[in-house]
JSON list of C-alpha atoms in Angstrom, two decimals:
[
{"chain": "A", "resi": 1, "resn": "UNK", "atom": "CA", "xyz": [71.01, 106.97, 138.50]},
{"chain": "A", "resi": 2, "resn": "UNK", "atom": "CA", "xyz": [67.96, 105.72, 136.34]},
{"chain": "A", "resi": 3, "resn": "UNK", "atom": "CA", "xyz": [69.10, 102.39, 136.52]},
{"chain": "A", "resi": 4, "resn": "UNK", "atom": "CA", "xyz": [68.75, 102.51, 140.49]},
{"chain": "A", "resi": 5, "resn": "UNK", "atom": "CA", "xyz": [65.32, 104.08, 139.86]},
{"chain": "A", "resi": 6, "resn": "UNK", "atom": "CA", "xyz": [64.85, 100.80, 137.49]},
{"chain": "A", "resi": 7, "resn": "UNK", "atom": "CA", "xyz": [66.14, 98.26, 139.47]},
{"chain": "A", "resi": 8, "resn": "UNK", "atom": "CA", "xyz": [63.12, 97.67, 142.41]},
{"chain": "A", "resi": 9, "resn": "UNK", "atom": "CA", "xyz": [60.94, 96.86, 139.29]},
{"chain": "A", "resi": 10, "resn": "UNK", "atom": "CA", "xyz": [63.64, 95.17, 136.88]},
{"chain": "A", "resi": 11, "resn": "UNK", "atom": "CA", "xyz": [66.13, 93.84, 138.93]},
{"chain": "A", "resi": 12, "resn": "UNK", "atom": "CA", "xyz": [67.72, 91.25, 136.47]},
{"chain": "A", "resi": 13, "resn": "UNK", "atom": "CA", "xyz": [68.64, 94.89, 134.16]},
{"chain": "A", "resi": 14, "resn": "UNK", "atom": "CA", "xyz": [72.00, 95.13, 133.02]},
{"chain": "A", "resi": 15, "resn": "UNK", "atom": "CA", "xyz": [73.95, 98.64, 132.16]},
{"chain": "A", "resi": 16, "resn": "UNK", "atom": "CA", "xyz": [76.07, 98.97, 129.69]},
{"chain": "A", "resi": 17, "resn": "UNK", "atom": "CA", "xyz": [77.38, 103.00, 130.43]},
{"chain": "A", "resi": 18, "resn": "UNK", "atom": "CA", "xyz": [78.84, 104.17, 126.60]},
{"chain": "A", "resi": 19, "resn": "UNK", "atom": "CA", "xyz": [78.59, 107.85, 127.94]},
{"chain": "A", "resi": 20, "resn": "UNK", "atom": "CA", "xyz": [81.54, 109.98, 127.78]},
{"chain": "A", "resi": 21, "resn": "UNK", "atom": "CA", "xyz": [82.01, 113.51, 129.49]},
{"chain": "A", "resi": 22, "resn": "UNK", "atom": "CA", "xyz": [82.93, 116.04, 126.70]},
{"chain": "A", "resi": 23, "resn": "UNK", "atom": "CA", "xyz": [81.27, 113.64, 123.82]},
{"chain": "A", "resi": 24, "resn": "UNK", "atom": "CA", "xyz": [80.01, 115.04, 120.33]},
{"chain": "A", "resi": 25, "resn": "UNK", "atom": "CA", "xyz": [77.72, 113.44, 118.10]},
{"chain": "A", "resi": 26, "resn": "UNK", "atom": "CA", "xyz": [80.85, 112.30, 115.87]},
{"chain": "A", "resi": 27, "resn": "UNK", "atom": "CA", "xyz": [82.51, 111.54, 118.92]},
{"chain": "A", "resi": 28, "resn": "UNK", "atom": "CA", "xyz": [79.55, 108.98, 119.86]},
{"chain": "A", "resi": 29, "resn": "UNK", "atom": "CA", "xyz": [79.38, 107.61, 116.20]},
{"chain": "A", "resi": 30, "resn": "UNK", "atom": "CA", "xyz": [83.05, 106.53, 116.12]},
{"chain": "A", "resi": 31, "resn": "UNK", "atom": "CA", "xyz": [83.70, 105.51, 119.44]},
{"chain": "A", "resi": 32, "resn": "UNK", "atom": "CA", "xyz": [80.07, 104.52, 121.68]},
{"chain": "A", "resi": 33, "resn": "UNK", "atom": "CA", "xyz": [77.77, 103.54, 118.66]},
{"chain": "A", "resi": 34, "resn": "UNK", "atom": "CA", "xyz": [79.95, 100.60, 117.27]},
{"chain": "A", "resi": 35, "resn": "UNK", "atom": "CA", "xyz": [80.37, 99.32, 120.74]},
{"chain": "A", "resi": 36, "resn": "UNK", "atom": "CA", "xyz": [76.49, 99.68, 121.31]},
{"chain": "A", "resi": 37, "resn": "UNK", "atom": "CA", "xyz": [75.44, 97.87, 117.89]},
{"chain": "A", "resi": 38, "resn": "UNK", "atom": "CA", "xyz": [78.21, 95.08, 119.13]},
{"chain": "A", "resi": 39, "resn": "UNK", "atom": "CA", "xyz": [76.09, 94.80, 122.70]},
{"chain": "A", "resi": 40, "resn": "UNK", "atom": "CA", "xyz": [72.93, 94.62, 121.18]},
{"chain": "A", "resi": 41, "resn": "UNK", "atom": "CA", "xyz": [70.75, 96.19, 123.37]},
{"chain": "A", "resi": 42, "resn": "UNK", "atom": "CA", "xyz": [66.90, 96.08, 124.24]},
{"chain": "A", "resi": 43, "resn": "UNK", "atom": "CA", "xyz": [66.88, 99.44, 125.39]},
{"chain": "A", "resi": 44, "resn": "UNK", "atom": "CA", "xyz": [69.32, 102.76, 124.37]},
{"chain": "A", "resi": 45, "resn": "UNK", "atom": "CA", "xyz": [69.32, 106.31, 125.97]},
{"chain": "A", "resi": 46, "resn": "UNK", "atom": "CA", "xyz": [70.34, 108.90, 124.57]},
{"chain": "A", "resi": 47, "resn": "UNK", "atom": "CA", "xyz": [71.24, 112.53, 125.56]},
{"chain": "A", "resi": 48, "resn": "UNK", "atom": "CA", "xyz": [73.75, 114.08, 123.15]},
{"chain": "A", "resi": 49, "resn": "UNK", "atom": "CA", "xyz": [73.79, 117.49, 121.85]},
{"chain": "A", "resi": 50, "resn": "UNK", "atom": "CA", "xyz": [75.02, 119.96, 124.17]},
{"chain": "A", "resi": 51, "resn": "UNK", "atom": "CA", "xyz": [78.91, 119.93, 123.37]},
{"chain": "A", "resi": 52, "resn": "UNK", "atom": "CA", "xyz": [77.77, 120.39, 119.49]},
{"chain": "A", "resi": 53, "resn": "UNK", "atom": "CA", "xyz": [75.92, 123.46, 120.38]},
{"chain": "A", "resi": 54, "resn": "UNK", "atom": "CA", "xyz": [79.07, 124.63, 122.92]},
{"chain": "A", "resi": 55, "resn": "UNK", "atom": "CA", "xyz": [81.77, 123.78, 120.09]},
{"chain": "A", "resi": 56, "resn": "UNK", "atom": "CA", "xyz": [79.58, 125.72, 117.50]},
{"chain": "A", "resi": 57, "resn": "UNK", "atom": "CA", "xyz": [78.96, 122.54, 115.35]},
{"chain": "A", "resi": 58, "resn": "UNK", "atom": "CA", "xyz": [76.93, 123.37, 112.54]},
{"chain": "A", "resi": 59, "resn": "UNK", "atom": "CA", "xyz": [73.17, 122.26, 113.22]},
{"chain": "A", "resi": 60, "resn": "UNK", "atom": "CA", "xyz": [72.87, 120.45, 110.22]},
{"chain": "A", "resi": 61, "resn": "UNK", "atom": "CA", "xyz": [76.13, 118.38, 110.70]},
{"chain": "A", "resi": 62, "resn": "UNK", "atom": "CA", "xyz": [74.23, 117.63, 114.21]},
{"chain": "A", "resi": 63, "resn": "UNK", "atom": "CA", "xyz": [70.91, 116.41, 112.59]},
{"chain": "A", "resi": 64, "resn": "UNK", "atom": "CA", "xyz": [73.20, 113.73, 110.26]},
{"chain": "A", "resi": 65, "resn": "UNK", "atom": "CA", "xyz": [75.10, 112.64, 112.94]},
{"chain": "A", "resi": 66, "resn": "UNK", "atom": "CA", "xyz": [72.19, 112.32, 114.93]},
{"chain": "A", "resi": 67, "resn": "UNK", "atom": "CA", "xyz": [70.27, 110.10, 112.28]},
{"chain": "A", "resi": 68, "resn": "UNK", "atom": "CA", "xyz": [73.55, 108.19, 111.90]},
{"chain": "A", "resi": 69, "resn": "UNK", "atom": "CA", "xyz": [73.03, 107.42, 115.26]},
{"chain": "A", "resi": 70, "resn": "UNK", "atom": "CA", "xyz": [70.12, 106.23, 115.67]},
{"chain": "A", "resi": 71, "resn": "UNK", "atom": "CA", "xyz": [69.10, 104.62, 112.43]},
{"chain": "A", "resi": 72, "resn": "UNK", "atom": "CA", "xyz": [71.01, 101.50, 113.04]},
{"chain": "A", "resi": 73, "resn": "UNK", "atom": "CA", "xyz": [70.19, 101.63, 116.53]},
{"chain": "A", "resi": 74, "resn": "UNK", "atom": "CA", "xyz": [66.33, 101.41, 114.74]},
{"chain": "A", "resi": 75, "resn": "UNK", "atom": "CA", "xyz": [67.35, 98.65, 112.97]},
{"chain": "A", "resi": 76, "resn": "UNK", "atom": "CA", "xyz": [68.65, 96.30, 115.73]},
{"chain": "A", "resi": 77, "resn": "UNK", "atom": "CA", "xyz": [64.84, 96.66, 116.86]},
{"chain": "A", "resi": 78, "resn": "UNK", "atom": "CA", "xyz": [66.06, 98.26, 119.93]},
{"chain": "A", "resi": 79, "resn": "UNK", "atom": "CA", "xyz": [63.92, 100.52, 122.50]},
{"chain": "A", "resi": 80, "resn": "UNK", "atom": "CA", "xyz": [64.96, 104.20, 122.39]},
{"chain": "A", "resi": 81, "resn": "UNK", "atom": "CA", "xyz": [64.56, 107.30, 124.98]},
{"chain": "A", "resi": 82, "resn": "UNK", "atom": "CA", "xyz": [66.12, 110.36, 123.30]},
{"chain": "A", "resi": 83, "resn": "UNK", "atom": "CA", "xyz": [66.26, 112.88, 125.93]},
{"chain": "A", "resi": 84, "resn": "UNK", "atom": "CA", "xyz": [66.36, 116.99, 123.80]},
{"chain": "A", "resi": 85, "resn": "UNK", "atom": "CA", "xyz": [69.18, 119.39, 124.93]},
{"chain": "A", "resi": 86, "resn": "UNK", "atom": "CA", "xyz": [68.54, 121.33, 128.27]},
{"chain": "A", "resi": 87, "resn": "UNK", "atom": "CA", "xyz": [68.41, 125.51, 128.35]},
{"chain": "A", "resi": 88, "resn": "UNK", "atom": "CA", "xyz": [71.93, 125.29, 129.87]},
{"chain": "A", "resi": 89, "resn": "UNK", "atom": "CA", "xyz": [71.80, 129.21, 128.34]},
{"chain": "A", "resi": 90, "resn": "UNK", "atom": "CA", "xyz": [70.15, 129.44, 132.05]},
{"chain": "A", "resi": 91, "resn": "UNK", "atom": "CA", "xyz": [73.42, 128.03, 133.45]},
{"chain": "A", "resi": 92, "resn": "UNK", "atom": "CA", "xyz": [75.43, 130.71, 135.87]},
{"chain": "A", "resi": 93, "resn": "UNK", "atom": "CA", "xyz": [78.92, 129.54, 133.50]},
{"chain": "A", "resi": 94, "resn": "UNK", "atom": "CA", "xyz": [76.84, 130.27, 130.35]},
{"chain": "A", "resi": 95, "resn": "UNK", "atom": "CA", "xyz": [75.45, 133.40, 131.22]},
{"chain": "A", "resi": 96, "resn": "UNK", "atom": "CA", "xyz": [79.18, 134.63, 132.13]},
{"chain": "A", "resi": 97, "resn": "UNK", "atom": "CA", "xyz": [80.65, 133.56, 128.70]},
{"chain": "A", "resi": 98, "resn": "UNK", "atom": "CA", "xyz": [78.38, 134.35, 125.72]},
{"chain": "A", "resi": 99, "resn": "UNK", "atom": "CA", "xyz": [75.12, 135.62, 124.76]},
{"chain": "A", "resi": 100, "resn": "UNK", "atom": "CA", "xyz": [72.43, 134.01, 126.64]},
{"chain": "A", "resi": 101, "resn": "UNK", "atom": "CA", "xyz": [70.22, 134.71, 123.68]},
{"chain": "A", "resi": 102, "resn": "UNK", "atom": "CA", "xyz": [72.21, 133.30, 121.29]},
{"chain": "A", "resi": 103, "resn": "UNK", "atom": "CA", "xyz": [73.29, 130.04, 123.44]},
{"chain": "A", "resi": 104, "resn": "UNK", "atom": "CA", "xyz": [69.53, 129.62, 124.06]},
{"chain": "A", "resi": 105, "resn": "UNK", "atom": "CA", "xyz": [68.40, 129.92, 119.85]},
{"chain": "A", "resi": 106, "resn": "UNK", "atom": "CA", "xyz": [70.52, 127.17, 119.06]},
{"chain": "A", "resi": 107, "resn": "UNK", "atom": "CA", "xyz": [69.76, 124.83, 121.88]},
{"chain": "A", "resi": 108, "resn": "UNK", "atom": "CA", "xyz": [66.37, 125.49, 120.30]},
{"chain": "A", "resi": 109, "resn": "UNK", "atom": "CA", "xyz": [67.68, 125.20, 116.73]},
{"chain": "A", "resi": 110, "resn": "UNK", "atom": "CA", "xyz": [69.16, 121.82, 117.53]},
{"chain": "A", "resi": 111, "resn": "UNK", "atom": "CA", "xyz": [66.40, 120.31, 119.84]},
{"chain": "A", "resi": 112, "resn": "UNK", "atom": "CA", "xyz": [64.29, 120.64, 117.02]},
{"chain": "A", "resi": 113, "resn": "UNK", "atom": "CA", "xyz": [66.07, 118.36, 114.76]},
{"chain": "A", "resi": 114, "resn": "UNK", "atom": "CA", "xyz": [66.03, 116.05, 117.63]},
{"chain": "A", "resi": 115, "resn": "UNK", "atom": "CA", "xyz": [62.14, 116.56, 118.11]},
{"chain": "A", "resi": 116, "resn": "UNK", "atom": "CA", "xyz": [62.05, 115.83, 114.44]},
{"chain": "A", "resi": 117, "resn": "UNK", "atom": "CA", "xyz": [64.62, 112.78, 114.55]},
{"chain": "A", "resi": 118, "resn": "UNK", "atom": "CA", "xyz": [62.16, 111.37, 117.22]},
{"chain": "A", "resi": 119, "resn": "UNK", "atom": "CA", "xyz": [58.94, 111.60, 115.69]},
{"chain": "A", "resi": 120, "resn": "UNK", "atom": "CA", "xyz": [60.77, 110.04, 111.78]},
{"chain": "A", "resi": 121, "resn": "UNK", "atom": "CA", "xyz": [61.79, 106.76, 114.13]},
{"chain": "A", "resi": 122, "resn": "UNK", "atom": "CA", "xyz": [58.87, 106.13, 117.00]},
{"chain": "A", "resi": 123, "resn": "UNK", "atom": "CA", "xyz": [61.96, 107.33, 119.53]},
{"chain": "A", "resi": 124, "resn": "UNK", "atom": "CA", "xyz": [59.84, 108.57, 123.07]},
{"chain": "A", "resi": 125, "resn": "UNK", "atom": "CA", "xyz": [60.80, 111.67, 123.43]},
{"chain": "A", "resi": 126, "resn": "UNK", "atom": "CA", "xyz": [62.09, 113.05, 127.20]},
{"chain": "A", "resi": 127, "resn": "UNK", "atom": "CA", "xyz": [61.56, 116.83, 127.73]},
{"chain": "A", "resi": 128, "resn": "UNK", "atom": "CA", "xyz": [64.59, 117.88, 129.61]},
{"chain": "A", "resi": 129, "resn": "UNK", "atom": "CA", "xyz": [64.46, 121.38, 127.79]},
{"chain": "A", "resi": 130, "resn": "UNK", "atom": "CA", "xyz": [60.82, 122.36, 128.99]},
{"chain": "A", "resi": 131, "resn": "UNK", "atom": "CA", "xyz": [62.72, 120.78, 132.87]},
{"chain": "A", "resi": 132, "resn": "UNK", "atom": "CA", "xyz": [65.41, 122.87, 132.47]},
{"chain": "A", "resi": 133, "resn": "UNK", "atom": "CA", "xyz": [63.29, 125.90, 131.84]},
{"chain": "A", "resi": 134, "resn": "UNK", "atom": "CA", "xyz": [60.56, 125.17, 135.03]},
{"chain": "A", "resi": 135, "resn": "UNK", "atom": "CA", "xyz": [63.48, 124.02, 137.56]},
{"chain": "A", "resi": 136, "resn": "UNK", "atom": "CA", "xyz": [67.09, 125.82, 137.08]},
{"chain": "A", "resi": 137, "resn": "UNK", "atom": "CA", "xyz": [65.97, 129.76, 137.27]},
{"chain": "A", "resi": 138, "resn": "UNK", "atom": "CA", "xyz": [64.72, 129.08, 140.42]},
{"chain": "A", "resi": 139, "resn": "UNK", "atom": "CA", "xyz": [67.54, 126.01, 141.66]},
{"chain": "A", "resi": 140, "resn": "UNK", "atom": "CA", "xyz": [70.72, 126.83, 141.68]},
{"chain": "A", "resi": 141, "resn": "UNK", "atom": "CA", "xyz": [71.80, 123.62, 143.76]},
{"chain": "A", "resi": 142, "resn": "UNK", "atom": "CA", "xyz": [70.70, 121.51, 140.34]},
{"chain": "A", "resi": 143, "resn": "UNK", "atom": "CA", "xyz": [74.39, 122.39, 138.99]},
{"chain": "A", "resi": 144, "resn": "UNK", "atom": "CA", "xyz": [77.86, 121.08, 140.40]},
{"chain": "A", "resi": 145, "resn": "UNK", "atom": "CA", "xyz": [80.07, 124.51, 141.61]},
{"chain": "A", "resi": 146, "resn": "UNK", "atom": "CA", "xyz": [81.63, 124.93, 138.01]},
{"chain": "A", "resi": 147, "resn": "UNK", "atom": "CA", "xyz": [78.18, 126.24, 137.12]},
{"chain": "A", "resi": 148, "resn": "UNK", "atom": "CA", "xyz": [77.89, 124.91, 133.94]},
{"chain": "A", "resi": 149, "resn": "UNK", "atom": "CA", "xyz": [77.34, 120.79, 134.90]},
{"chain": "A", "resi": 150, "resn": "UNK", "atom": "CA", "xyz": [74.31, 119.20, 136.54]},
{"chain": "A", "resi": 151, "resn": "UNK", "atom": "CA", "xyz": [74.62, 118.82, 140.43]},
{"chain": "A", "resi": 152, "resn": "UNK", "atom": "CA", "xyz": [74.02, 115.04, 142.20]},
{"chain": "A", "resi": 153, "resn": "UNK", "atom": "CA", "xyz": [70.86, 116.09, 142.82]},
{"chain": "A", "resi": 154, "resn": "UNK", "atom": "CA", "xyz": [70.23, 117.53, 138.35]},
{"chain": "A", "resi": 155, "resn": "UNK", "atom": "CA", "xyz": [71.19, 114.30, 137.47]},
{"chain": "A", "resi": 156, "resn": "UNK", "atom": "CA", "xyz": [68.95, 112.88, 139.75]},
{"chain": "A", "resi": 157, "resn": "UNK", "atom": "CA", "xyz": [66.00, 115.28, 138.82]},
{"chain": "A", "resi": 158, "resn": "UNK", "atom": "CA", "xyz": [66.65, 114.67, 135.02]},
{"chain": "A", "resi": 159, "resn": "UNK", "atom": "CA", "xyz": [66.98, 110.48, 135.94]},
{"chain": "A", "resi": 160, "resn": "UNK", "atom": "CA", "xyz": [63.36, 111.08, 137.52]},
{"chain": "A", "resi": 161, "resn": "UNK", "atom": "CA", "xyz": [61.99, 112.83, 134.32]},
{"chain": "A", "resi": 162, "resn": "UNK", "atom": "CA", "xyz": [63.50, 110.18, 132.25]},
{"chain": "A", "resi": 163, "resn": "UNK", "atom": "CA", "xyz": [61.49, 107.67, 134.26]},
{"chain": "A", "resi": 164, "resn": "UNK", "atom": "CA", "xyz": [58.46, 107.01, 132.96]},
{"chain": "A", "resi": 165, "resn": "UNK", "atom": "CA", "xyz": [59.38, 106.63, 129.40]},
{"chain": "A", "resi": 166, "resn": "UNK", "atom": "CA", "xyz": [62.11, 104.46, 130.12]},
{"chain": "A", "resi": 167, "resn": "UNK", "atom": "CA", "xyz": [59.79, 102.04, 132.15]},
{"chain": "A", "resi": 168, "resn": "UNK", "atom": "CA", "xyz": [57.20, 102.42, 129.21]},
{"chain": "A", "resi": 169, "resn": "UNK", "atom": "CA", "xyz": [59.63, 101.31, 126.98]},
{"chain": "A", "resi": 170, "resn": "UNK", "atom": "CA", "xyz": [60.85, 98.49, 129.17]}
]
């Protein structure tokens, strides 16, 4: 979806997809990082986090992973968009299953190591928690029927927020 928004103004981009439904930060450092760091990219997105916070990873194991990640991302001198964890606490599947309060603190917890992951490496920074927040109280049609997982139209809305720093970056 943001490579479609991309296109019109960089048509000669190539995507390289590593993402993988259900991935973990561990998940992405032994399976989608080595493949990255072999493809040598100019520009890397990432949105990783909210599996760790569903599979009660500890935080701390999260922030490692996460600078595992993208250090030698850093050092391949490539571009990087780091999109923080959406409020999914706000999601109708979440607020059937646990705590809301709970759900919501460590989606906090955790967006603030990546918050502090992206100001240690010059990452820009995409605010889909602050989105997430604004839009999904008041938008149900932003998640698919299982109620948990964004909707055509969430990805598209998070693809549009994602926008501007990706094109900065470009």
């Amino acid at each position: 979806r943001l490579v479609a928004k991309l296109r019109p103004s960089f048509p000669g981009l190539k995507l390289l997809n590593l993402g993988e439904s259900g991935a973990t930060t561990s998940g992405l450092l032994a399976a989608q990082l080595p493949r990255a760091l072999r493809a040598r990219p100019r520009l890397v997105t990432i949105g990783i986090g909210i599996n760790d916070v569903g599979l009660q990873i500890p935080d701390d194991a999260f922030a490692v992973n996460l600078e595992e990640i993208v250090v030698p991302l850093r050092e391949l001198g490539t571009a990087i968009a780091i999109a923080n964890i959406p409020d999914v606490a706000l999601s109708p599947a979440v607020s059937r299953l646990v705590p809301q309060a709970m759900y919501e603190r460590r989606i906090e917890l955790f967006n603030e190591h990546v918050t502090a992951t992206a100001a240690r490496h010059g990452l820009s920074l995409v605010d889909l928690y602050a989105l997430s927040r604004e839009a999904l109280p008041a938008r149900p049609e932003l998640f698919c029927p299982d109620g948990f997982h964004p909707s055509a139209l969430g990805y598209d809305v998070w693809a549009e927020r994602m926008l501007p720093a990706v094109i900065a970056l470009l």
